[in-house]
PDB file of C-alpha atoms in Angstrom:
ATOM      1  CA  MET A   1     -56.597 -78.178   1.341  1.00 92.00           C
ATOM      2  CA  GLU A   2     -54.639 -75.093   0.288  1.00 96.00           C
ATOM      3  CA  ILE A   3     -51.152 -74.056   1.369  1.00 97.00           C
ATOM      4  CA  THR A   4     -52.701 -71.094   3.200  1.00 97.00           C
ATOM      5  CA  ASP A   5     -54.795 -73.547   5.234  1.00 97.00           C
ATOM      6  CA  PHE A   6     -51.728 -75.508   6.275  1.00 98.00           C
ATOM      7  CA  THR A   7     -49.793 -72.419   7.318  1.00 98.00           C
ATOM      8  CA  ALA A   8     -52.772 -71.247   9.375  1.00 97.00           C
ATOM      9  CA  TYR A   9     -52.894 -74.585  11.215  1.00 98.00           C
ATOM     10  CA  LEU A  10     -49.122 -74.489  11.646  1.00 98.00           C
ATOM     11  CA  GLU A  11     -49.397 -71.092  13.293  1.00 97.00           C
ATOM     12  CA  GLN A  12     -52.269 -72.165  15.544  1.00 98.00           C
ATOM     13  CA  ASP A  13     -50.779 -75.459  16.670  1.00 98.00           C
ATOM     14  CA  GLY A  14     -47.294 -74.039  17.087  1.00 98.00           C
ATOM     15  CA  GLN A  15     -48.647 -71.523  19.564  1.00 98.00           C
ATOM     16  CA  LEU A  16     -50.732 -74.134  21.401  1.00 98.00           C
ATOM     17  CA  LEU A  17     -47.712 -76.452  21.582  1.00 98.00           C
ATOM     18  CA  ALA A  18     -45.456 -73.775  23.068  1.00 98.00           C
ATOM     19  CA  ASP A  19     -48.114 -72.639  25.529  1.00 98.00           C
ATOM     20  CA  ALA A  20     -48.878 -76.170  26.767  1.00 98.00           C
ATOM     21  CA  ALA A  21     -45.180 -77.023  27.063  1.00 98.00           C
ATOM     22  CA  GLU A  22     -44.497 -73.830  28.982  1.00 98.00           C
ATOM     23  CA  GLN A  23     -47.285 -74.590  31.451  1.00 98.00           C
ATOM     24  CA  ALA A  24     -46.283 -78.250  31.836  1.00 98.00           C
ATOM     25  CA  GLY A  25     -42.620 -77.466  32.512  1.00 98.00           C
ATOM     26  CA  ALA A  26     -39.527 -78.764  30.724  1.00 98.00           C
ATOM     27  CA  ASP A  27     -39.088 -81.769  33.010  1.00 98.00           C
ATOM     28  CA  ALA A  28     -42.670 -83.045  32.688  1.00 98.00           C
ATOM     29  CA  PRO A  29     -42.937 -86.532  31.134  1.00 98.00           C
ATOM     30  CA  VAL A  30     -44.673 -86.860  27.766  1.00 98.00           C
ATOM     31  CA  PRO A  31     -47.077 -89.834  28.108  1.00 97.00           C
ATOM     32  CA  THR A  32     -47.570 -90.158  24.340  1.00 96.00           C
ATOM     33  CA  CYS A  33     -43.768 -90.390  23.845  1.00 95.00           C
ATOM     34  CA  PRO A  34     -42.687 -92.305  26.959  1.00 94.00           C
ATOM     35  CA  GLU A  35     -38.962 -91.762  26.459  1.00 94.00           C
ATOM     36  CA  TRP A  36     -39.335 -87.979  26.256  1.00 98.00           C
ATOM     37  CA  ARG A  37     -39.611 -85.070  28.643  1.00 98.00           C
ATOM     38  CA  VAL A  38     -41.106 -81.785  27.480  1.00 98.00           C
ATOM     39  CA  ARG A  39     -37.628 -80.358  26.811  1.00 98.00           C
ATOM     40  CA  ASP A  40     -37.061 -83.222  24.327  1.00 98.00           C
ATOM     41  CA  LEU A  41     -40.358 -82.430  22.632  1.00 98.00           C
ATOM     42  CA  LEU A  42     -39.511 -78.735  22.294  1.00 98.00           C
ATOM     43  CA  THR A  43     -35.994 -79.447  21.080  1.00 98.00           C
ATOM     44  CA  HIS A  44     -37.150 -81.987  18.505  1.00 98.00           C
ATOM     45  CA  THR A  45     -39.942 -79.842  17.089  1.00 98.00           C
ATOM     46  CA  GLY A  46     -37.831 -76.682  17.015  1.00 98.00           C
ATOM     47  CA  ARG A  47     -35.057 -78.476  15.159  1.00 98.00           C
ATOM     48  CA  VAL A  48     -37.521 -79.922  12.630  1.00 98.00           C
ATOM     49  CA  HIS A  49     -39.015 -76.475  11.998  1.00 98.00           C
ATOM     50  CA  ARG A  50     -35.558 -75.038  11.327  1.00 98.00           C
ATOM     51  CA  TRP A  51     -34.633 -78.037   9.178  1.00 98.00           C
ATOM     52  CA  ALA A  52     -37.734 -77.515   7.041  1.00 98.00           C
ATOM     53  CA  THR A  53     -37.073 -73.776   6.820  1.00 98.00           C
ATOM     54  CA  GLY A  54     -33.603 -74.449   5.441  1.00 98.00           C
ATOM     55  CA  HIS A  55     -34.964 -76.580   2.608  1.00 98.00           C
ATOM     56  CA  VAL A  56     -37.625 -74.006   1.711  1.00 98.00           C
ATOM     57  CA  GLU A  57     -35.400 -70.919   1.966  1.00 97.00           C
ATOM     58  CA  HIS A  58     -32.298 -72.348   0.299  1.00 97.00           C
ATOM     59  CA  GLY A  59     -33.889 -74.792  -2.147  1.00 96.00           C
ATOM     60  CA  HIS A  60     -31.710 -77.721  -1.079  1.00 96.00           C
ATOM     61  CA  ARG A  61     -31.866 -80.408  -3.752  1.00 95.00           C
ATOM     62  CA  ARG A  62     -30.648 -83.069  -1.327  1.00 96.00           C
ATOM     63  CA  PRO A  63     -31.541 -83.630   2.321  1.00 96.00           C
ATOM     64  CA  VAL A  64     -29.409 -81.744   4.798  1.00 96.00           C
ATOM     65  CA  PRO A  65     -29.078 -82.716   8.459  1.00 94.00           C
ATOM     66  CA  PRO A  66     -31.132 -80.825  11.049  1.00 94.00           C
ATOM     67  CA  PRO A  67     -29.388 -78.235  13.192  1.00 95.00           C
ATOM     68  CA  ALA A  68     -27.811 -79.144  16.508  1.00 95.00           C
ATOM     69  CA  ASP A  69     -29.698 -78.986  19.786  1.00 95.00           C
ATOM     70  CA  PRO A  70     -29.873 -75.456  21.173  1.00 96.00           C
ATOM     71  CA  GLU A  71     -27.654 -74.621  24.089  1.00 94.00           C
ATOM     72  CA  LEU A  72     -30.372 -72.845  26.060  1.00 97.00           C
ATOM     73  CA  PRO A  73     -31.748 -73.048  29.583  1.00 97.00           C
ATOM     74  CA  ASP A  74     -35.071 -74.862  29.826  1.00 97.00           C
ATOM     75  CA  GLU A  75     -37.102 -71.732  30.447  1.00 97.00           C
ATOM     76  CA  GLN A  76     -36.062 -70.300  27.063  1.00 98.00           C
ATOM     77  CA  LEU A  77     -37.089 -73.335  25.005  1.00 98.00           C
ATOM     78  CA  PRO A  78     -40.776 -72.370  24.502  1.00 98.00           C
ATOM     79  CA  ASP A  79     -39.789 -68.999  23.012  1.00 98.00           C
ATOM     80  CA  TRP A  80     -37.120 -70.722  20.900  1.00 98.00           C
ATOM     81  CA  LEU A  81     -39.875 -72.988  19.557  1.00 98.00           C
ATOM     82  CA  ARG A  82     -42.140 -70.003  18.865  1.00 98.00           C
ATOM     83  CA  ASP A  83     -39.364 -68.183  17.018  1.00 98.00           C
ATOM     84  CA  GLY A  84     -38.577 -71.167  14.812  1.00 98.00           C
ATOM     85  CA  CYS A  85     -42.238 -71.708  14.003  1.00 98.00           C
ATOM     86  CA  ARG A  86     -42.687 -68.044  13.011  1.00 98.00           C
ATOM     87  CA  THR A  87     -39.584 -68.236  10.807  1.00 98.00           C
ATOM     88  CA  LEU A  88     -40.939 -71.359   9.097  1.00 98.00           C
ATOM     89  CA  MET A  89     -44.301 -69.689   8.471  1.00 98.00           C
ATOM     90  CA  ARG A  90     -42.614 -66.668   6.914  1.00 97.00           C
ATOM     91  CA  ALA A  91     -40.532 -68.938   4.690  1.00 98.00           C
ATOM     92  CA  LEU A  92     -43.593 -70.847   3.499  1.00 98.00           C
ATOM     93  CA  ARG A  93     -45.656 -67.716   2.922  1.00 97.00           C
ATOM     94  CA  SER A  94     -42.909 -65.935   0.984  1.00 97.00           C
ATOM     95  CA  ALA A  95     -41.676 -68.908  -1.072  1.00 98.00           C
ATOM     96  CA  PRO A  96     -42.436 -68.927  -4.805  1.00 97.00           C
ATOM     97  CA  ALA A  97     -45.156 -71.279  -6.018  1.00 96.00           C
ATOM     98  CA  ASP A  98     -42.595 -72.976  -8.270  1.00 97.00           C
ATOM     99  CA  LEU A  99     -40.170 -73.646  -5.408  1.00 97.00           C
ATOM    100  CA  SER A 100     -37.819 -76.494  -6.258  1.00 97.00           C
ATOM    101  CA  CYS A 101     -36.239 -78.448  -3.394  1.00 98.00           C
ATOM    102  CA  TRP A 102     -35.917 -81.909  -1.883  1.00 98.00           C
ATOM    103  CA  THR A 103     -39.014 -83.674  -0.524  1.00 98.00           C
ATOM    104  CA  PHE A 104     -39.684 -87.209   0.666  1.00 97.00           C
ATOM    105  CA  LEU A 105     -43.391 -87.793  -0.073  1.00 96.00           C
ATOM    106  CA  PRO A 106     -45.459 -87.311  -3.231  1.00 95.00           C
ATOM    107  CA  ALA A 107     -47.101 -83.874  -3.341  1.00 96.00           C
ATOM    108  CA  PRO A 108     -48.492 -81.394  -5.884  1.00 97.00           C
ATOM    109  CA  SER A 109     -45.361 -79.271  -5.368  1.00 98.00           C
ATOM    110  CA  PRO A 110     -42.414 -79.002  -2.956  1.00 98.00           C
ATOM    111  CA  LEU A 111     -44.073 -75.990  -1.327  1.00 98.00           C
ATOM    112  CA  ALA A 112     -47.303 -77.939  -0.806  1.00 98.00           C
ATOM    113  CA  PHE A 113     -45.307 -80.842   0.640  1.00 98.00           C
ATOM    114  CA  TRP A 114     -43.460 -78.770   3.236  1.00 98.00           C
ATOM    115  CA  ALA A 115     -46.535 -76.800   4.280  1.00 98.00           C
ATOM    116  CA  ARG A 116     -48.578 -79.966   4.744  1.00 98.00           C
ATOM    117  CA  ARG A 117     -45.860 -82.008   6.445  1.00 98.00           C
ATOM    118  CA  GLN A 118     -44.944 -79.297   8.918  1.00 98.00           C
ATOM    119  CA  ALA A 119     -48.577 -78.548   9.745  1.00 98.00           C
ATOM    120  CA  HIS A 120     -49.173 -82.174  10.708  1.00 98.00           C
ATOM    121  CA  GLU A 121     -45.789 -82.530  12.405  1.00 98.00           C
ATOM    122  CA  THR A 122     -46.726 -79.603  14.606  1.00 98.00           C
ATOM    123  CA  ALA A 123     -50.293 -80.743  15.252  1.00 98.00           C
ATOM    124  CA  VAL A 124     -49.175 -84.183  16.417  1.00 98.00           C
ATOM    125  CA  HIS A 125     -46.523 -82.734  18.716  1.00 98.00           C
ATOM    126  CA  ARG A 126     -49.016 -80.165  20.002  1.00 98.00           C
ATOM    127  CA  ALA A 127     -51.052 -83.172  21.137  1.00 98.00           C
ATOM    128  CA  ASP A 128     -47.918 -84.473  22.887  1.00 98.00           C
ATOM    129  CA  ALA A 129     -47.461 -81.188  24.747  1.00 98.00           C
ATOM    130  CA  GLU A 130     -51.109 -81.136  25.797  1.00 98.00           C
ATOM    131  CA  ALA A 131     -50.831 -84.736  26.982  1.00 98.00           C
ATOM    132  CA  ALA A 132     -47.860 -83.707  29.112  1.00 98.00           C
ATOM    133  CA  LEU A 133     -49.889 -80.869  30.580  1.00 98.00           C
ATOM    134  CA  GLY A 134     -52.765 -83.257  31.307  1.00 97.00           C
ATOM    135  CA  ALA A 135     -55.548 -80.782  30.565  1.00 89.00           C
ATOM    136  CA  GLY A 136     -57.035 -82.602  27.558  1.00 94.00           C
ATOM    137  CA  ILE A 137     -56.037 -82.697  23.892  1.00 96.00           C
ATOM    138  CA  THR A 138     -57.518 -80.101  21.556  1.00 94.00           C
ATOM    139  CA  ALA A 139     -59.403 -81.717  18.665  1.00 94.00           C
ATOM    140  CA  SER A 140     -58.178 -80.846  15.187  1.00 96.00           C
ATOM    141  CA  ALA A 141     -60.655 -79.550  12.628  1.00 94.00           C
ATOM    142  CA  PRO A 142     -62.323 -82.513  10.856  1.00 93.00           C
ATOM    143  CA  ALA A 143     -61.048 -81.607   7.374  1.00 93.00           C
ATOM    144  CA  PHE A 144     -57.493 -81.164   8.664  1.00 95.00           C
ATOM    145  CA  ALA A 145     -57.719 -84.478  10.531  1.00 96.00           C
ATOM    146  CA  VAL A 146     -58.862 -86.258   7.350  1.00 95.00           C
ATOM    147  CA  ASP A 147     -55.923 -84.774   5.464  1.00 96.00           C
ATOM    148  CA  GLY A 148     -53.545 -85.939   8.192  1.00 97.00           C
ATOM    149  CA  ILE A 149     -54.918 -89.464   8.026  1.00 97.00           C
ATOM    150  CA  ASP A 150     -54.449 -89.412   4.263  1.00 96.00           C
ATOM    151  CA  GLU A 151     -50.839 -88.236   4.563  1.00 98.00           C
ATOM    152  CA  LEU A 152     -50.107 -90.938   7.115  1.00 97.00           C
ATOM    153  CA  LEU A 153     -51.722 -93.822   5.226  1.00 97.00           C
ATOM    154  CA  VAL A 154     -50.919 -92.955   1.617  1.00 97.00           C
ATOM    155  CA  GLY A 155     -47.569 -91.278   2.232  1.00 97.00           C
ATOM    156  CA  MET A 156     -45.758 -91.989   5.487  1.00 96.00           C
ATOM    157  CA  GLN A 157     -46.682 -95.649   5.904  1.00 96.00           C
ATOM    158  CA  ALA A 158     -45.966 -96.438   2.245  1.00 95.00           C
ATOM    159  CA  ARG A 159     -42.249 -95.797   2.690  1.00 96.00           C
ATOM    160  CA  GLU A 160     -39.836 -98.709   2.742  1.00 94.00           C
ATOM    161  CA  ARG A 161     -39.007 -98.047   6.408  1.00 93.00           C
ATOM    162  CA  SER A 162     -42.563 -98.898   7.495  1.00 95.00           C
ATOM    163  CA  THR A 163     -42.730-101.941   9.784  1.00 94.00           C
ATOM    164  CA  LEU A 164     -46.510-102.298   9.535  1.00 94.00           C
ATOM    165  CA  ARG A 165     -46.443-105.697   7.819  1.00 94.00           C
ATOM    166  CA  THR A 166     -48.166-109.072   7.947  1.00 95.00           C
ATOM    167  CA  GLU A 167     -47.054-112.531   6.867  1.00 94.00           C
ATOM    168  CA  ALA A 168     -50.288-113.188   4.941  1.00 95.00           C
ATOM    169  CA  PRO A 169     -51.992-110.451   2.879  1.00 96.00           C
ATOM    170  CA  LYS A 170     -54.741-108.641   4.782  1.00 96.00           C
ATOM    171  CA  THR A 171     -57.020-105.718   4.013  1.00 96.00           C
ATOM    172  CA  LEU A 172     -57.765-102.976   6.509  1.00 95.00           C
ATOM    173  CA  LEU A 173     -60.530-100.430   5.988  1.00 95.00           C
ATOM    174  CA  ILE A 174     -60.095 -97.085   7.725  1.00 95.00           C
ATOM    175  CA  ARG A 175     -63.223 -94.914   7.807  1.00 94.00           C
ATOM    176  CA  ALA A 176     -63.284 -91.377   9.194  1.00 94.00           C
ATOM    177  CA  THR A 177     -66.729 -90.056   9.971  1.00 87.00           C
ATOM    178  CA  GLY A 178     -67.176 -86.362   9.308  1.00 75.00           C
ATOM    179  CA  ALA A 179     -68.684 -83.575  11.322  1.00 61.00           C
ATOM    180  CA  PRO A 180     -72.448 -83.028  10.963  1.00 59.00           C
ATOM    181  CA  GLY A 181     -73.152 -82.195   7.333  1.00 56.00           C
ATOM    182  CA  ALA A 182     -69.684 -83.257   6.175  1.00 60.00           C
ATOM    183  CA  ALA A 183     -68.880 -86.286   4.034  1.00 65.00           C
ATOM    184  CA  ASP A 184     -67.087 -89.325   5.427  1.00 86.00           C
ATOM    185  CA  ALA A 185     -63.681 -90.397   4.141  1.00 92.00           C
ATOM    186  CA  ALA A 186     -62.307 -93.922   3.830  1.00 94.00           C
ATOM    187  CA  TRP A 187     -59.169 -95.774   2.781  1.00 96.00           C
ATOM    188  CA  THR A 188     -58.293 -99.367   2.014  1.00 95.00           C
ATOM    189  CA  VAL A 189     -54.905-100.409   3.381  1.00 96.00           C
ATOM    190  CA  LEU A 190     -53.365-103.558   1.895  1.00 97.00           C
ATOM    191  CA  LEU A 191     -51.061-105.212   4.405  1.00 97.00           C
ATOM    192  CA  SER A 192     -48.446-107.792   3.432  1.00 96.00           C
ATOM    193  CA  ASP A 193     -44.750-108.508   3.903  1.00 96.00           C
ATOM    194  CA  ALA A 194     -44.069-105.332   1.890  1.00 96.00           C
ATOM    195  CA  PRO A 195     -44.793-101.712   2.895  1.00 95.00           C
ATOM    196  CA  PRO A 196     -48.547-101.025   3.204  1.00 96.00           C
ATOM    197  CA  ARG A 197     -50.373 -99.768   0.141  1.00 97.00           C
ATOM    198  CA  ALA A 198     -53.243 -97.421   0.905  1.00 96.00           C
ATOM    199  CA  GLU A 199     -55.794 -95.925  -1.429  1.00 95.00           C
ATOM    200  CA  ARG A 200     -58.506 -93.429  -0.657  1.00 93.00           C
ATOM    201  CA  ILE A 201     -62.000 -94.602  -1.597  1.00 91.00           C
ATOM    202  CA  PRO A 202     -63.673 -92.020  -3.854  1.00 82.00           C
ATOM    203  CA  ASP A 203     -67.147 -92.649  -2.440  1.00 75.00           C
ATOM    204  CA  PRO A 204     -67.176 -94.278   1.026  1.00 73.00           C
ATOM    205  CA  ALA A 205     -70.955 -94.717   0.810  1.00 68.00           C
ATOM    206  CA  ALA A 206     -70.844 -96.724  -2.423  1.00 67.00           C
ATOM    207  CA  PRO A 207     -71.638-100.452  -2.042  1.00 60.00           C
ATOM    208  CA  GLY A 208     -69.497-103.253  -3.373  1.00 63.00           C
ATOM    209  CA  GLY A 209     -65.830-104.147  -3.203  1.00 69.00           C
ATOM    210  CA  ALA A 210     -64.048-106.891  -1.320  1.00 76.00           C
ATOM    211  CA  VAL A 211     -64.913-107.388   2.333  1.00 89.00           C
ATOM    212  CA  PRO A 212     -62.024-106.104   4.471  1.00 94.00           C
ATOM    213  CA  ASP A 213     -60.460-108.251   7.180  1.00 96.00           C
ATOM    214  CA  CYS A 214     -60.793-105.422   9.714  1.00 96.00           C
ATOM    215  CA  VAL A 215     -62.562-102.066   9.865  1.00 95.00           C
ATOM    216  CA  ILE A 216     -61.473 -99.196  12.113  1.00 96.00           C
ATOM    217  CA  GLU A 217     -63.760 -96.179  12.130  1.00 95.00           C
ATOM    218  CA  GLY A 218     -64.568 -93.127  14.170  1.00 95.00           C
ATOM    219  CA  PRO A 219     -64.771 -89.323  14.090  1.00 95.00           C
ATOM    220  CA  SER A 220     -61.886 -87.960  12.051  1.00 95.00           C
ATOM    221  CA  PRO A 221     -60.211 -85.977  14.905  1.00 96.00           C
ATOM    222  CA  ASP A 222     -60.213 -89.068  17.152  1.00 96.00           C
ATOM    223  CA  LEU A 223     -59.063 -91.358  14.352  1.00 96.00           C
ATOM    224  CA  TYR A 224     -56.271 -88.923  13.448  1.00 97.00           C
ATOM    225  CA  LEU A 225     -54.846 -89.067  16.971  1.00 97.00           C
ATOM    226  CA  ALA A 226     -55.301 -92.837  17.244  1.00 97.00           C
ATOM    227  CA  LEU A 227     -53.574 -93.632  13.947  1.00 97.00           C
ATOM    228  CA  TRP A 228     -50.678 -91.382  14.953  1.00 97.00           C
ATOM    229  CA  ASN A 229     -50.621 -93.332  18.251  1.00 96.00           C
ATOM    230  CA  ARG A 230     -51.505 -90.276  20.318  1.00 96.00           C
ATOM    231  CA  ARG A 231     -54.579 -91.882  21.872  1.00 94.00           C
ATOM    232  CA  PRO A 232     -55.687 -95.506  22.296  1.00 93.00           C
ATOM    233  CA  LEU A 233     -57.897 -97.198  19.743  1.00 93.00           C
ATOM    234  CA  ASP A 234     -60.430 -97.579  22.546  1.00 90.00           C
ATOM    235  CA  GLY A 235     -63.515 -95.551  21.741  1.00 89.00           C
ATOM    236  CA  LEU A 236     -63.274 -96.200  18.005  1.00 96.00           C
ATOM    237  CA  THR A 237     -65.455 -98.813  16.326  1.00 96.00           C
ATOM    238  CA  ILE A 238     -63.471-101.916  15.370  1.00 97.00           C
ATOM    239  CA  THR A 239     -65.015-104.863  13.539  1.00 96.00           C
ATOM    240  CA  GLY A 240     -63.589-107.988  11.960  1.00 96.00           C
ATOM    241  CA  ASP A 241     -60.146-109.333  12.819  1.00 95.00           C
ATOM    242  CA  THR A 242     -59.238-107.249  15.873  1.00 94.00           C
ATOM    243  CA  THR A 243     -55.673-108.592  15.863  1.00 94.00           C
ATOM    244  CA  LEU A 244     -55.032-106.299  12.873  1.00 93.00           C
ATOM    245  CA  ALA A 245     -56.209-103.328  14.915  1.00 94.00           C
ATOM    246  CA  ARG A 246     -53.894-104.318  17.761  1.00 92.00           C
ATOM    247  CA  LEU A 247     -51.065-104.526  15.224  1.00 92.00           C
ATOM    248  CA  TRP A 248     -51.406-100.795  14.566  1.00 93.00           C
ATOM    249  CA  PRO A 249     -50.043 -99.434  17.872  1.00 92.00           C
ATOM    250  CA  GLU A 250     -47.411-102.182  17.936  1.00 91.00           C
ATOM    251  CA  ARG A 251     -45.897-101.671  14.481  1.00 91.00           C
ATOM    252  CA  SER A 252     -47.031 -98.410  12.897  1.00 91.00           C
ATOM    253  CA  GLY A 253     -44.741 -95.983  14.725  1.00 86.00           C
ATOM    254  CA  ILE A 254     -43.105 -93.330  12.549  1.00 79.00           C
TER     255      ILE A 254
END
């Protein structure tokens, strides 16, 4: 996916997030983040947007702390979120292609990293806002969902802080089925007492390879939400050692 794609999704999901949060009300509980109310969701996401903007605009070579919580009445938080999202989009769209700044995941460039990370950050929290509203969660585009699964498995879960670990080595196969006419995508995830190691399979339809201990598969938008723990694994197809699937919601939180 291109940087322009990520900024377009950021714009779309930022608006959907603010709209759903505004309709739900600041005091509404967020079922996908049980400790949060909608005001916490808006405050967190708005701070992250401004934190990312600072790195992109100022080229920070080291991580800087996010800004403080806003001192605003609840009814102003949705517009505060919208304003921060627009500022982030402008920063990403106006940044030079050779932007140099701190990042925390492998990426083709710092600009590509921040555009991708903030697009998925916003999409996942948009799902949280819609869950709080209770009117159903908007499905992400299949290609965007596949990219988000890839970022989660290959990038986020590979960090040392990941607690998704097993005493004995196990292999998990994640398969995202595409929309009609689109190719599937798949990853092998090696679990052990170290951080998970995931690798995307170049051709998911190719035979051969070791038999995985567990397979989790489903349409990419559903799998995206499930792997980010924004919907249950129920409804996905799970074969093999189902205890590994149950391990996911227990230990894979970011």
